[in-house]
Short mmCIF file of N, CA and C in Angstrom, two decimals:
data_model
loop_
_atom_site.label_atom_id
_atom_site.label_comp_id
_atom_site.label_asym_id
_atom_site.label_seq_id
_atom_site.Cartn_x
_atom_site.Cartn_y
_atom_site.Cartn_z
N MET A 2 -147.50 -74.65 -32.94
CA MET A 2 -146.11 -74.43 -33.30
C MET A 2 -145.90 -74.93 -34.72
N SER A 3 -145.21 -74.16 -35.54
CA SER A 3 -144.99 -74.55 -36.93
C SER A 3 -144.03 -75.72 -37.02
N ILE A 4 -144.13 -76.45 -38.14
CA ILE A 4 -143.22 -77.57 -38.35
C ILE A 4 -141.78 -77.08 -38.38
N ALA A 5 -141.53 -75.92 -38.97
CA ALA A 5 -140.16 -75.39 -39.04
C ALA A 5 -139.57 -75.22 -37.65
N LEU A 6 -140.35 -74.69 -36.71
CA LEU A 6 -139.85 -74.53 -35.35
C LEU A 6 -139.62 -75.87 -34.68
N ARG A 7 -140.48 -76.86 -34.96
CA ARG A 7 -140.30 -78.19 -34.37
C ARG A 7 -139.06 -78.87 -34.91
N LEU A 8 -138.66 -78.54 -36.13
CA LEU A 8 -137.52 -79.18 -36.75
C LEU A 8 -136.20 -78.53 -36.39
N ALA A 9 -136.22 -77.33 -35.82
CA ALA A 9 -134.99 -76.60 -35.54
C ALA A 9 -133.99 -77.40 -34.70
N PRO A 10 -134.38 -78.06 -33.61
CA PRO A 10 -133.39 -78.82 -32.84
C PRO A 10 -132.77 -79.95 -33.65
N LEU A 11 -133.55 -80.60 -34.49
CA LEU A 11 -133.01 -81.68 -35.30
C LEU A 11 -132.05 -81.13 -36.35
N ALA A 12 -132.36 -79.98 -36.91
CA ALA A 12 -131.46 -79.36 -37.89
C ALA A 12 -130.10 -79.08 -37.26
N LEU A 13 -130.09 -78.63 -36.02
CA LEU A 13 -128.82 -78.38 -35.33
C LEU A 13 -128.06 -79.68 -35.12
N LEU A 14 -128.77 -80.74 -34.77
CA LEU A 14 -128.15 -82.03 -34.54
C LEU A 14 -127.48 -82.55 -35.80
N LEU A 15 -128.09 -82.31 -36.94
CA LEU A 15 -127.60 -82.84 -38.20
C LEU A 15 -126.78 -81.83 -38.99
N ALA A 16 -126.30 -80.76 -38.34
CA ALA A 16 -125.64 -79.67 -39.04
C ALA A 16 -124.22 -79.97 -39.48
N ALA A 17 -123.71 -81.16 -39.23
CA ALA A 17 -122.36 -81.53 -39.67
C ALA A 17 -122.31 -81.55 -41.19
N PRO A 18 -121.10 -81.41 -41.78
CA PRO A 18 -120.99 -81.47 -43.24
C PRO A 18 -121.62 -82.77 -43.76
N THR A 19 -122.29 -82.65 -44.89
CA THR A 19 -123.02 -83.80 -45.40
C THR A 19 -122.66 -84.10 -46.84
N THR A 20 -122.95 -85.32 -47.25
CA THR A 20 -122.75 -85.71 -48.63
C THR A 20 -124.05 -86.21 -49.24
N GLY A 21 -125.11 -86.27 -48.48
CA GLY A 21 -126.40 -86.77 -48.97
C GLY A 21 -127.42 -85.66 -49.01
N GLN A 22 -128.70 -86.03 -48.92
CA GLN A 22 -129.76 -85.04 -48.86
C GLN A 22 -129.76 -84.44 -47.48
N ASP A 23 -129.50 -83.13 -47.38
CA ASP A 23 -129.30 -82.52 -46.07
C ASP A 23 -130.32 -81.45 -45.71
N PHE A 24 -131.42 -81.36 -46.45
CA PHE A 24 -132.43 -80.35 -46.11
C PHE A 24 -133.79 -80.83 -46.57
N ALA A 25 -134.79 -80.60 -45.73
CA ALA A 25 -136.19 -80.83 -46.10
C ALA A 25 -137.00 -79.71 -45.44
N GLY A 26 -137.68 -78.93 -46.23
CA GLY A 26 -138.48 -77.83 -45.71
C GLY A 26 -139.78 -78.31 -45.07
N GLY A 27 -140.38 -77.42 -44.30
CA GLY A 27 -141.62 -77.74 -43.61
C GLY A 27 -142.73 -78.19 -44.53
N ASN A 28 -142.86 -77.55 -45.70
CA ASN A 28 -143.90 -77.96 -46.65
C ASN A 28 -143.64 -79.37 -47.16
N ASP A 29 -142.37 -79.71 -47.41
CA ASP A 29 -142.02 -81.05 -47.86
C ASP A 29 -142.36 -82.08 -46.79
N ILE A 30 -142.04 -81.76 -45.54
CA ILE A 30 -142.35 -82.68 -44.43
C ILE A 30 -143.86 -82.91 -44.35
N ALA A 31 -144.64 -81.83 -44.41
CA ALA A 31 -146.10 -81.96 -44.33
C ALA A 31 -146.63 -82.81 -45.49
N ALA A 32 -146.10 -82.61 -46.70
CA ALA A 32 -146.53 -83.40 -47.86
C ALA A 32 -146.15 -84.87 -47.69
N ARG A 33 -144.97 -85.13 -47.17
CA ARG A 33 -144.54 -86.53 -46.95
C ARG A 33 -145.41 -87.22 -45.92
N VAL A 34 -145.75 -86.50 -44.85
CA VAL A 34 -146.61 -87.08 -43.82
C VAL A 34 -147.95 -87.45 -44.42
N GLU A 35 -148.54 -86.55 -45.20
CA GLU A 35 -149.83 -86.83 -45.84
C GLU A 35 -149.73 -88.02 -46.79
N ALA A 36 -148.68 -88.05 -47.62
CA ALA A 36 -148.50 -89.15 -48.57
C ALA A 36 -148.28 -90.48 -47.85
N MET A 37 -147.52 -90.47 -46.76
CA MET A 37 -147.29 -91.72 -46.01
C MET A 37 -148.61 -92.27 -45.48
N GLY A 38 -149.44 -91.39 -44.92
CA GLY A 38 -150.72 -91.84 -44.39
C GLY A 38 -151.60 -92.45 -45.45
N LYS A 39 -151.63 -91.83 -46.63
CA LYS A 39 -152.45 -92.35 -47.73
C LYS A 39 -151.91 -93.66 -48.30
N ALA A 40 -150.59 -93.84 -48.26
CA ALA A 40 -149.97 -95.03 -48.85
C ALA A 40 -150.05 -96.26 -47.95
N MET A 41 -150.36 -96.07 -46.67
CA MET A 41 -150.41 -97.22 -45.77
C MET A 41 -151.59 -98.13 -46.12
N LYS A 42 -151.34 -99.42 -46.10
CA LYS A 42 -152.34 -100.43 -46.41
C LYS A 42 -153.26 -100.66 -45.21
N PRO A 43 -154.47 -101.16 -45.45
CA PRO A 43 -155.34 -101.51 -44.32
C PRO A 43 -154.63 -102.49 -43.38
N GLY A 44 -154.68 -102.21 -42.10
CA GLY A 44 -154.03 -103.06 -41.11
C GLY A 44 -152.56 -102.77 -40.88
N GLN A 45 -151.95 -101.94 -41.74
CA GLN A 45 -150.55 -101.58 -41.54
C GLN A 45 -150.46 -100.57 -40.40
N GLY A 46 -149.66 -100.89 -39.40
CA GLY A 46 -149.58 -100.04 -38.22
C GLY A 46 -148.41 -99.09 -38.19
N PHE A 47 -147.41 -99.28 -39.07
CA PHE A 47 -146.19 -98.49 -38.99
C PHE A 47 -145.59 -98.30 -40.37
N ALA A 48 -145.06 -97.11 -40.61
CA ALA A 48 -144.29 -96.84 -41.83
C ALA A 48 -143.11 -95.95 -41.45
N TRP A 49 -142.01 -96.12 -42.18
CA TRP A 49 -140.77 -95.39 -41.92
C TRP A 49 -140.25 -94.84 -43.24
N GLU A 50 -139.84 -93.58 -43.26
CA GLU A 50 -139.31 -92.97 -44.47
C GLU A 50 -138.19 -92.01 -44.14
N PRO A 51 -136.99 -92.21 -44.70
CA PRO A 51 -135.90 -91.27 -44.46
C PRO A 51 -136.22 -89.91 -45.07
N VAL A 52 -135.78 -88.86 -44.37
CA VAL A 52 -136.02 -87.49 -44.83
C VAL A 52 -134.71 -86.84 -45.25
N VAL A 53 -133.74 -86.85 -44.37
CA VAL A 53 -132.41 -86.33 -44.67
C VAL A 53 -131.39 -87.36 -44.22
N ARG A 54 -130.26 -87.40 -44.93
CA ARG A 54 -129.25 -88.39 -44.57
C ARG A 54 -127.87 -87.90 -44.96
N ASP A 55 -126.91 -88.44 -44.25
CA ASP A 55 -125.49 -88.27 -44.56
C ASP A 55 -124.84 -89.62 -44.29
N GLY A 56 -124.70 -90.41 -45.32
CA GLY A 56 -124.18 -91.75 -45.12
C GLY A 56 -125.12 -92.55 -44.25
N GLU A 57 -124.62 -93.02 -43.11
CA GLU A 57 -125.46 -93.82 -42.21
C GLU A 57 -126.28 -92.98 -41.25
N ARG A 58 -125.99 -91.68 -41.15
CA ARG A 58 -126.81 -90.81 -40.29
C ARG A 58 -128.09 -90.47 -41.03
N VAL A 59 -129.24 -90.75 -40.39
CA VAL A 59 -130.53 -90.55 -41.03
C VAL A 59 -131.50 -89.91 -40.04
N ALA A 60 -132.26 -88.94 -40.52
CA ALA A 60 -133.44 -88.46 -39.81
C ALA A 60 -134.63 -88.95 -40.62
N ALA A 61 -135.57 -89.60 -39.96
CA ALA A 61 -136.67 -90.25 -40.68
C ALA A 61 -138.01 -89.96 -40.03
N LEU A 62 -139.05 -90.02 -40.86
CA LEU A 62 -140.41 -89.96 -40.35
C LEU A 62 -140.84 -91.35 -39.92
N GLU A 63 -141.46 -91.44 -38.76
CA GLU A 63 -142.09 -92.67 -38.28
C GLU A 63 -143.58 -92.38 -38.18
N TYR A 64 -144.37 -93.10 -38.94
CA TYR A 64 -145.82 -92.90 -38.96
C TYR A 64 -146.46 -94.11 -38.30
N TRP A 65 -147.06 -93.89 -37.14
CA TRP A 65 -147.67 -94.97 -36.36
C TRP A 65 -149.20 -94.83 -36.44
N LYS A 66 -149.88 -95.90 -36.87
CA LYS A 66 -151.34 -95.96 -36.80
C LYS A 66 -151.78 -96.93 -35.70
N ALA A 67 -150.87 -97.78 -35.28
CA ALA A 67 -151.13 -98.75 -34.22
C ALA A 67 -149.85 -98.91 -33.41
N PRO A 68 -149.98 -99.21 -32.14
CA PRO A 68 -148.76 -99.38 -31.34
C PRO A 68 -147.95 -100.58 -31.79
N GLY A 69 -146.65 -100.47 -31.66
CA GLY A 69 -145.76 -101.58 -31.93
C GLY A 69 -145.50 -102.34 -30.64
N ARG A 70 -144.44 -103.10 -30.65
CA ARG A 70 -144.04 -103.84 -29.44
C ARG A 70 -143.05 -103.00 -28.65
N PRO A 71 -142.94 -103.21 -27.36
CA PRO A 71 -141.89 -102.55 -26.60
C PRO A 71 -140.53 -102.86 -27.23
N ALA A 72 -139.64 -101.86 -27.21
CA ALA A 72 -138.37 -102.01 -27.92
C ALA A 72 -137.22 -101.40 -27.12
N VAL A 73 -136.02 -101.89 -27.43
CA VAL A 73 -134.77 -101.36 -26.87
C VAL A 73 -133.77 -101.27 -28.01
N HIS A 74 -133.06 -100.16 -28.09
CA HIS A 74 -131.91 -100.00 -28.99
C HIS A 74 -130.68 -99.99 -28.09
N PRO A 75 -129.97 -101.12 -27.96
CA PRO A 75 -128.89 -101.23 -26.97
C PRO A 75 -127.75 -100.22 -27.16
N ASP A 76 -127.45 -99.88 -28.41
CA ASP A 76 -126.28 -99.04 -28.67
C ASP A 76 -126.63 -97.69 -29.28
N GLN A 77 -127.92 -97.31 -29.25
CA GLN A 77 -128.33 -96.05 -29.85
C GLN A 77 -129.37 -95.36 -28.99
N ALA A 78 -129.19 -94.04 -28.82
CA ALA A 78 -130.24 -93.22 -28.23
C ALA A 78 -131.20 -92.86 -29.35
N GLU A 79 -132.42 -92.56 -29.00
CA GLU A 79 -133.42 -92.16 -30.00
C GLU A 79 -133.90 -90.75 -29.66
N TYR A 80 -133.71 -89.83 -30.60
CA TYR A 80 -134.12 -88.45 -30.46
C TYR A 80 -135.25 -88.21 -31.45
N ALA A 81 -136.37 -87.64 -31.01
CA ALA A 81 -137.50 -87.44 -31.91
C ALA A 81 -138.30 -86.21 -31.52
N ILE A 82 -139.01 -85.70 -32.51
CA ILE A 82 -139.94 -84.58 -32.35
C ILE A 82 -141.29 -85.08 -32.85
N VAL A 83 -142.36 -84.82 -32.09
CA VAL A 83 -143.69 -85.19 -32.53
C VAL A 83 -144.14 -84.18 -33.58
N ILE A 84 -144.43 -84.68 -34.78
CA ILE A 84 -144.82 -83.83 -35.91
C ILE A 84 -146.34 -83.70 -36.01
N ALA A 85 -147.06 -84.81 -35.78
CA ALA A 85 -148.52 -84.80 -35.94
C ALA A 85 -149.12 -85.89 -35.08
N GLY A 86 -150.42 -85.75 -34.81
CA GLY A 86 -151.13 -86.75 -34.05
C GLY A 86 -150.83 -86.66 -32.57
N ALA A 87 -151.14 -87.73 -31.87
CA ALA A 87 -150.93 -87.78 -30.42
C ALA A 87 -150.73 -89.22 -29.99
N GLY A 88 -150.15 -89.37 -28.81
CA GLY A 88 -149.92 -90.71 -28.31
C GLY A 88 -149.35 -90.70 -26.92
N THR A 89 -148.70 -91.80 -26.58
CA THR A 89 -148.10 -92.00 -25.28
C THR A 89 -146.70 -92.56 -25.48
N LEU A 90 -145.75 -92.04 -24.74
CA LEU A 90 -144.42 -92.63 -24.66
C LEU A 90 -144.35 -93.36 -23.33
N ARG A 91 -144.10 -94.66 -23.40
CA ARG A 91 -143.93 -95.47 -22.19
C ARG A 91 -142.47 -95.88 -22.13
N THR A 92 -141.82 -95.63 -21.01
CA THR A 92 -140.44 -96.06 -20.79
C THR A 92 -140.37 -96.84 -19.49
N GLY A 93 -139.27 -97.54 -19.29
CA GLY A 93 -139.08 -98.30 -18.07
C GLY A 93 -137.63 -98.74 -17.95
N LYS A 94 -137.32 -99.34 -16.82
CA LYS A 94 -135.94 -99.78 -16.58
C LYS A 94 -135.64 -101.14 -17.18
N SER A 95 -136.69 -101.95 -17.41
CA SER A 95 -136.45 -103.27 -17.98
C SER A 95 -137.66 -103.68 -18.82
N MET A 96 -137.45 -104.75 -19.59
CA MET A 96 -138.47 -105.25 -20.49
C MET A 96 -138.48 -106.77 -20.40
N GLU A 97 -139.66 -107.35 -20.40
CA GLU A 97 -139.79 -108.81 -20.37
C GLU A 97 -139.90 -109.37 -21.78
N GLY A 98 -139.34 -110.57 -21.97
CA GLY A 98 -139.50 -111.29 -23.22
C GLY A 98 -138.71 -110.73 -24.39
N GLY A 99 -137.59 -110.03 -24.11
CA GLY A 99 -136.83 -109.41 -25.19
C GLY A 99 -136.11 -110.40 -26.09
N LYS A 100 -136.23 -110.16 -27.41
CA LYS A 100 -135.53 -110.95 -28.42
C LYS A 100 -135.06 -110.01 -29.52
N GLN A 101 -133.84 -110.21 -29.99
CA GLN A 101 -133.32 -109.39 -31.07
C GLN A 101 -134.08 -109.74 -32.35
N THR A 102 -134.70 -108.72 -32.97
CA THR A 102 -135.48 -108.94 -34.19
C THR A 102 -134.78 -108.40 -35.43
N GLN A 103 -133.80 -107.53 -35.23
CA GLN A 103 -132.94 -107.03 -36.30
C GLN A 103 -131.73 -106.38 -35.65
N PRO A 104 -130.68 -106.12 -36.41
CA PRO A 104 -129.50 -105.50 -35.79
C PRO A 104 -129.87 -104.18 -35.10
N GLY A 105 -129.43 -104.05 -33.85
CA GLY A 105 -129.69 -102.82 -33.10
C GLY A 105 -131.08 -102.70 -32.53
N LEU A 106 -131.90 -103.75 -32.60
CA LEU A 106 -133.27 -103.68 -32.10
C LEU A 106 -133.64 -104.96 -31.36
N ILE A 107 -134.06 -104.80 -30.12
CA ILE A 107 -134.60 -105.89 -29.32
C ILE A 107 -136.05 -105.54 -29.04
N GLU A 108 -136.98 -106.46 -29.34
CA GLU A 108 -138.38 -106.25 -29.06
C GLU A 108 -138.83 -107.23 -27.99
N GLY A 109 -139.78 -106.77 -27.16
CA GLY A 109 -140.22 -107.60 -26.06
C GLY A 109 -141.73 -107.61 -25.90
N ASP A 110 -142.15 -108.16 -24.76
CA ASP A 110 -143.58 -108.33 -24.48
C ASP A 110 -144.17 -107.19 -23.67
N ARG A 111 -143.44 -106.73 -22.65
CA ARG A 111 -143.97 -105.63 -21.84
C ARG A 111 -142.84 -104.94 -21.09
N ILE A 112 -143.09 -103.68 -20.77
CA ILE A 112 -142.13 -102.88 -20.01
C ILE A 112 -142.49 -102.99 -18.53
N VAL A 113 -141.50 -103.25 -17.72
CA VAL A 113 -141.68 -103.41 -16.28
C VAL A 113 -141.63 -102.03 -15.61
N ASP A 114 -142.54 -101.80 -14.65
CA ASP A 114 -142.63 -100.52 -13.92
C ASP A 114 -142.62 -99.32 -14.88
N PRO A 115 -143.62 -99.24 -15.76
CA PRO A 115 -143.61 -98.20 -16.79
C PRO A 115 -143.90 -96.80 -16.27
N LEU A 116 -143.36 -95.83 -16.99
CA LEU A 116 -143.67 -94.42 -16.81
C LEU A 116 -144.26 -93.95 -18.13
N ASP A 117 -145.50 -93.45 -18.11
CA ASP A 117 -146.17 -92.99 -19.32
C ASP A 117 -146.15 -91.47 -19.39
N ARG A 118 -145.91 -90.95 -20.60
CA ARG A 118 -145.96 -89.51 -20.85
C ARG A 118 -146.82 -89.28 -22.09
N PRO A 119 -147.77 -88.33 -22.02
CA PRO A 119 -148.56 -88.02 -23.22
C PRO A 119 -147.70 -87.29 -24.24
N LEU A 120 -147.97 -87.53 -25.52
CA LEU A 120 -147.24 -86.88 -26.61
C LEU A 120 -148.20 -86.10 -27.49
N LYS A 121 -147.75 -84.90 -27.90
CA LYS A 121 -148.52 -84.06 -28.82
C LYS A 121 -147.54 -83.31 -29.72
N PRO A 122 -148.02 -82.74 -30.83
CA PRO A 122 -147.13 -82.03 -31.74
C PRO A 122 -146.29 -80.97 -31.01
N GLY A 123 -145.00 -80.97 -31.36
CA GLY A 123 -144.05 -80.04 -30.75
C GLY A 123 -143.25 -80.65 -29.63
N ASP A 124 -143.70 -81.77 -29.06
CA ASP A 124 -142.95 -82.42 -27.98
C ASP A 124 -141.64 -82.99 -28.53
N VAL A 125 -140.61 -82.92 -27.72
CA VAL A 125 -139.28 -83.43 -28.08
C VAL A 125 -138.92 -84.51 -27.06
N LEU A 126 -138.37 -85.61 -27.55
CA LEU A 126 -137.99 -86.68 -26.63
C LEU A 126 -136.62 -87.22 -26.97
N LEU A 127 -135.93 -87.66 -25.95
CA LEU A 127 -134.63 -88.31 -26.09
C LEU A 127 -134.66 -89.55 -25.21
N ILE A 128 -134.59 -90.70 -25.84
CA ILE A 128 -134.60 -91.98 -25.13
C ILE A 128 -133.17 -92.49 -25.13
N PRO A 129 -132.53 -92.57 -23.98
CA PRO A 129 -131.14 -93.04 -23.95
C PRO A 129 -130.99 -94.47 -24.47
N ALA A 130 -129.82 -94.78 -24.97
CA ALA A 130 -129.52 -96.13 -25.43
C ALA A 130 -129.80 -97.11 -24.29
N GLY A 131 -130.40 -98.24 -24.63
CA GLY A 131 -130.65 -99.29 -23.65
C GLY A 131 -131.93 -99.12 -22.84
N VAL A 132 -132.69 -98.05 -23.05
CA VAL A 132 -133.92 -97.83 -22.29
C VAL A 132 -135.10 -98.41 -23.06
N PRO A 133 -135.85 -99.33 -22.43
CA PRO A 133 -137.04 -99.87 -23.08
C PRO A 133 -138.08 -98.77 -23.29
N HIS A 134 -138.73 -98.81 -24.46
CA HIS A 134 -139.75 -97.81 -24.76
C HIS A 134 -140.81 -98.39 -25.68
N TRP A 135 -141.93 -97.68 -25.71
CA TRP A 135 -143.09 -98.10 -26.50
C TRP A 135 -143.90 -96.86 -26.80
N PHE A 136 -144.48 -96.81 -28.01
CA PHE A 136 -145.34 -95.69 -28.39
C PHE A 136 -146.77 -96.17 -28.52
N GLY A 137 -147.66 -95.57 -27.74
CA GLY A 137 -149.09 -95.80 -27.88
C GLY A 137 -149.68 -94.72 -28.78
N ILE A 138 -150.82 -94.99 -29.38
CA ILE A 138 -151.44 -94.07 -30.32
C ILE A 138 -152.75 -93.57 -29.72
N THR A 139 -152.93 -92.25 -29.74
CA THR A 139 -154.18 -91.64 -29.31
C THR A 139 -154.83 -91.06 -30.56
N GLY A 140 -155.98 -91.53 -30.92
CA GLY A 140 -156.61 -91.08 -32.16
C GLY A 140 -156.16 -91.93 -33.33
N ASP A 141 -155.98 -91.28 -34.49
CA ASP A 141 -155.71 -92.05 -35.71
C ASP A 141 -154.24 -92.19 -36.05
N ARG A 142 -153.34 -91.43 -35.39
CA ARG A 142 -151.92 -91.53 -35.77
C ARG A 142 -151.03 -90.83 -34.76
N LEU A 143 -149.75 -91.19 -34.83
CA LEU A 143 -148.67 -90.50 -34.14
C LEU A 143 -147.53 -90.45 -35.15
N VAL A 144 -147.06 -89.25 -35.47
CA VAL A 144 -145.99 -89.10 -36.45
C VAL A 144 -144.80 -88.42 -35.78
N LEU A 145 -143.65 -89.09 -35.86
CA LEU A 145 -142.40 -88.59 -35.28
C LEU A 145 -141.39 -88.32 -36.36
N LEU A 146 -140.54 -87.33 -36.15
CA LEU A 146 -139.36 -87.14 -36.97
C LEU A 146 -138.20 -87.41 -36.04
N GLY A 147 -137.43 -88.45 -36.32
CA GLY A 147 -136.41 -88.85 -35.37
C GLY A 147 -135.13 -89.35 -36.01
N THR A 148 -134.15 -89.52 -35.15
CA THR A 148 -132.88 -90.08 -35.56
C THR A 148 -132.32 -90.90 -34.42
N LYS A 149 -131.48 -91.84 -34.76
CA LYS A 149 -130.77 -92.63 -33.75
C LYS A 149 -129.37 -92.03 -33.58
N ILE A 150 -128.92 -91.97 -32.35
CA ILE A 150 -127.61 -91.40 -32.02
C ILE A 150 -126.77 -92.50 -31.41
N PRO A 151 -125.64 -92.85 -32.02
CA PRO A 151 -124.80 -93.93 -31.46
C PRO A 151 -124.36 -93.59 -30.03
N ALA A 152 -124.44 -94.58 -29.15
CA ALA A 152 -123.94 -94.41 -27.78
C ALA A 152 -122.41 -94.33 -27.84
N ARG A 153 -121.84 -93.54 -26.98
CA ARG A 153 -120.39 -93.37 -26.99
C ARG A 153 -119.77 -94.17 -25.88
#
């Protein structure tokens, strides 16, 4: 599936009037993904880069080379499309050892009673606000294009 087709749902989500950068073509996304991978330092497991924005609304690339910690966004859902690579999405009803590490983000030690789903390019995911989640990496990377959606 082409990057343009993978981005179509996100384009609809962000179709509201904008005042910032409101378009990124498939070739631009592919170039950014390649540049992000090359720019990562040895041992760096994660990089984040905004792609389009309107004020505080942002769609960003998440480039994972190593898994992070289990996380919860209490007041935001997370919507993402897998752009490149492969991995695992683990979700669960609760998380042990949670501590707020930055505004809107609680990180923990492990997800209780996990449900794992394999991820590959073209997959679309929506993690509701307050749901613990974790991304595992299969191979050398997992690249997502995602945005946070405020809970109502």
